[in-house]
mmCIF file of N, CA and C in Angstrom:
data_model
loop_
_atom_site.group_PDB
_atom_site.id
_atom_site.type_symbol
_atom_site.label_atom_id
_atom_site.label_comp_id
_atom_site.label_asym_id
_atom_site.label_seq_id
_atom_site.Cartn_x
_atom_site.Cartn_y
_atom_site.Cartn_z
ATOM 1 N N MET A 1 34.266 10.359 2.462
ATOM 2 C CA MET A 1 35.068 9.143 2.605
ATOM 3 C C MET A 1 36.378 9.312 1.842
ATOM 4 N N LYS A 2 37.462 9.098 2.534
ATOM 5 C CA LYS A 2 38.775 9.196 1.902
ATOM 6 C C LYS A 2 39.220 7.835 1.387
ATOM 7 N N ARG A 3 40.248 7.834 0.577
ATOM 8 C CA ARG A 3 40.740 6.578 0.003
ATOM 9 C C ARG A 3 41.180 5.588 1.082
ATOM 10 N N GLU A 4 41.763 6.107 2.169
ATOM 11 C CA GLU A 4 42.310 5.216 3.193
ATOM 12 C C GLU A 4 41.215 4.557 4.038
ATOM 13 N N ASP A 5 39.984 5.081 3.987
ATOM 14 C CA ASP A 5 38.921 4.560 4.830
ATOM 15 C C ASP A 5 38.373 3.220 4.348
ATOM 16 N N SER A 6 38.516 2.928 3.073
ATOM 17 C CA SER A 6 37.931 1.699 2.535
ATOM 18 C C SER A 6 38.854 0.509 2.801
ATOM 19 N N PRO A 7 38.272 -0.683 2.862
ATOM 20 C CA PRO A 7 39.084 -1.878 3.125
ATOM 21 C C PRO A 7 40.166 -2.135 2.081
ATOM 22 N N PHE A 8 39.857 -1.825 0.828
ATOM 23 C CA PHE A 8 40.863 -2.004 -0.214
ATOM 24 C C PHE A 8 41.024 -0.684 -0.952
ATOM 25 N N ALA A 9 42.087 0.037 -0.598
ATOM 26 C CA ALA A 9 42.285 1.421 -1.042
ATOM 27 C C ALA A 9 42.419 1.545 -2.560
ATOM 28 N N ARG A 10 42.918 0.512 -3.222
ATOM 29 C CA ARG A 10 43.113 0.604 -4.670
ATOM 30 C C ARG A 10 41.793 0.694 -5.418
ATOM 31 N N HIS A 11 40.772 0.005 -4.911
ATOM 32 C CA HIS A 11 39.484 -0.025 -5.591
ATOM 33 C C HIS A 11 38.429 0.714 -4.783
ATOM 34 N N TRP A 12 38.822 1.838 -4.162
ATOM 35 C CA TRP A 12 37.919 2.553 -3.261
ATOM 36 C C TRP A 12 36.683 3.071 -3.980
ATOM 37 N N LEU A 13 36.804 3.455 -5.242
ATOM 38 C CA LEU A 13 35.651 3.980 -5.972
ATOM 39 C C LEU A 13 34.623 2.886 -6.225
ATOM 40 N N TYR A 14 35.099 1.709 -6.621
ATOM 41 C CA TYR A 14 34.179 0.592 -6.846
ATOM 42 C C TYR A 14 33.511 0.166 -5.545
ATOM 43 N N TYR A 15 34.272 0.225 -4.456
ATOM 44 C CA TYR A 15 33.719 -0.105 -3.141
ATOM 45 C C TYR A 15 32.603 0.865 -2.769
ATOM 46 N N LEU A 16 32.831 2.149 -3.021
ATOM 47 C CA LEU A 16 31.836 3.175 -2.722
ATOM 48 C C LEU A 16 30.572 2.975 -3.553
ATOM 49 N N ILE A 17 30.741 2.745 -4.846
ATOM 50 C CA ILE A 17 29.594 2.530 -5.734
ATOM 51 C C ILE A 17 28.827 1.274 -5.323
ATOM 52 N N LEU A 18 29.551 0.207 -5.007
ATOM 53 C CA LEU A 18 28.911 -1.045 -4.601
ATOM 54 C C LEU A 18 28.137 -0.871 -3.303
ATOM 55 N N LYS A 19 28.703 -0.121 -2.361
ATOM 56 C CA LYS A 19 28.041 0.102 -1.087
ATOM 57 C C LYS A 19 26.702 0.801 -1.288
ATOM 58 N N TYR A 20 26.696 1.873 -2.080
ATOM 59 C CA TYR A 20 25.452 2.608 -2.309
ATOM 60 C C TYR A 20 24.480 1.826 -3.174
ATOM 61 N N ALA A 21 24.984 0.994 -4.068
ATOM 62 C CA ALA A 21 24.107 0.157 -4.884
ATOM 63 C C ALA A 21 23.377 -0.870 -4.017
ATOM 64 N N VAL A 22 24.088 -1.452 -3.060
ATOM 65 C CA VAL A 22 23.470 -2.424 -2.153
ATOM 66 C C VAL A 22 22.410 -1.750 -1.285
ATOM 67 N N ILE A 23 22.707 -0.564 -0.775
ATOM 68 C CA ILE A 23 21.738 0.183 0.031
ATOM 69 C C ILE A 23 20.509 0.530 -0.795
ATOM 70 N N ALA A 24 20.713 0.992 -2.030
ATOM 71 C CA ALA A 24 19.600 1.349 -2.902
ATOM 72 C C ALA A 24 18.752 0.129 -3.241
ATOM 73 N N ALA A 25 19.389 -1.002 -3.499
ATOM 74 C CA ALA A 25 18.650 -2.229 -3.809
ATOM 75 C C ALA A 25 17.821 -2.679 -2.616
ATOM 76 N N ALA A 26 18.379 -2.598 -1.413
ATOM 77 C CA ALA A 26 17.641 -2.977 -0.210
ATOM 78 C C ALA A 26 16.441 -2.060 0.003
ATOM 79 N N LEU A 27 16.621 -0.773 -0.210
ATOM 80 C CA LEU A 27 15.518 0.181 -0.093
ATOM 81 C C LEU A 27 14.437 -0.113 -1.117
ATOM 82 N N PHE A 28 14.845 -0.375 -2.342
ATOM 83 C CA PHE A 28 13.887 -0.661 -3.405
ATOM 84 C C PHE A 28 13.066 -1.903 -3.094
ATOM 85 N N VAL A 29 13.735 -2.958 -2.663
ATOM 86 C CA VAL A 29 13.032 -4.212 -2.354
ATOM 87 C C VAL A 29 12.067 -4.013 -1.196
ATOM 88 N N SER A 30 12.487 -3.307 -0.159
ATOM 89 C CA SER A 30 11.601 -3.107 0.985
ATOM 90 C C SER A 30 10.417 -2.224 0.632
ATOM 91 N N LEU A 31 10.646 -1.160 -0.118
ATOM 92 C CA LEU A 31 9.540 -0.292 -0.529
ATOM 93 C C LEU A 31 8.584 -1.016 -1.463
ATOM 94 N N TYR A 32 9.119 -1.819 -2.352
ATOM 95 C CA TYR A 32 8.279 -2.593 -3.271
ATOM 96 C C TYR A 32 7.428 -3.603 -2.507
ATOM 97 N N THR A 33 8.036 -4.235 -1.501
ATOM 98 C CA THR A 33 7.299 -5.204 -0.682
ATOM 99 C C THR A 33 6.176 -4.522 0.087
ATOM 100 N N ILE A 34 6.472 -3.367 0.685
ATOM 101 C CA ILE A 34 5.445 -2.610 1.409
ATOM 102 C C ILE A 34 4.332 -2.198 0.459
ATOM 103 N N TYR A 35 4.701 -1.743 -0.730
ATOM 104 C CA TYR A 35 3.713 -1.341 -1.727
ATOM 105 C C TYR A 35 2.815 -2.512 -2.102
ATOM 106 N N ARG A 36 3.408 -3.674 -2.313
ATOM 107 C CA ARG A 36 2.611 -4.857 -2.677
ATOM 108 C C ARG A 36 1.699 -5.320 -1.542
ATOM 109 N N LEU A 37 2.160 -5.200 -0.316
ATOM 110 C CA LEU A 37 1.366 -5.633 0.834
ATOM 111 C C LEU A 37 0.142 -4.748 1.056
ATOM 112 N N TYR A 38 0.315 -3.442 0.858
ATOM 113 C CA TYR A 38 -0.762 -2.505 1.189
ATOM 114 C C TYR A 38 -1.481 -1.941 -0.035
ATOM 115 N N SER A 39 -1.285 -2.532 -1.197
ATOM 116 C CA SER A 39 -1.893 -1.978 -2.412
ATOM 117 C C SER A 39 -3.236 -2.625 -2.750
ATOM 118 N N ASP A 40 -3.808 -3.390 -1.830
ATOM 119 C CA ASP A 40 -5.087 -4.058 -2.109
ATOM 120 C C ASP A 40 -6.248 -3.088 -2.125
#
């Protein structure tokens, strides 16, 4: 990903970190939910 690809080029690094943090949080929540559902 280049600087020009992000919606706000000045804060492209924060945008990149935030994007991956949101993806990681969604993965964590879904995996945790699956674990709780099938851990009986």
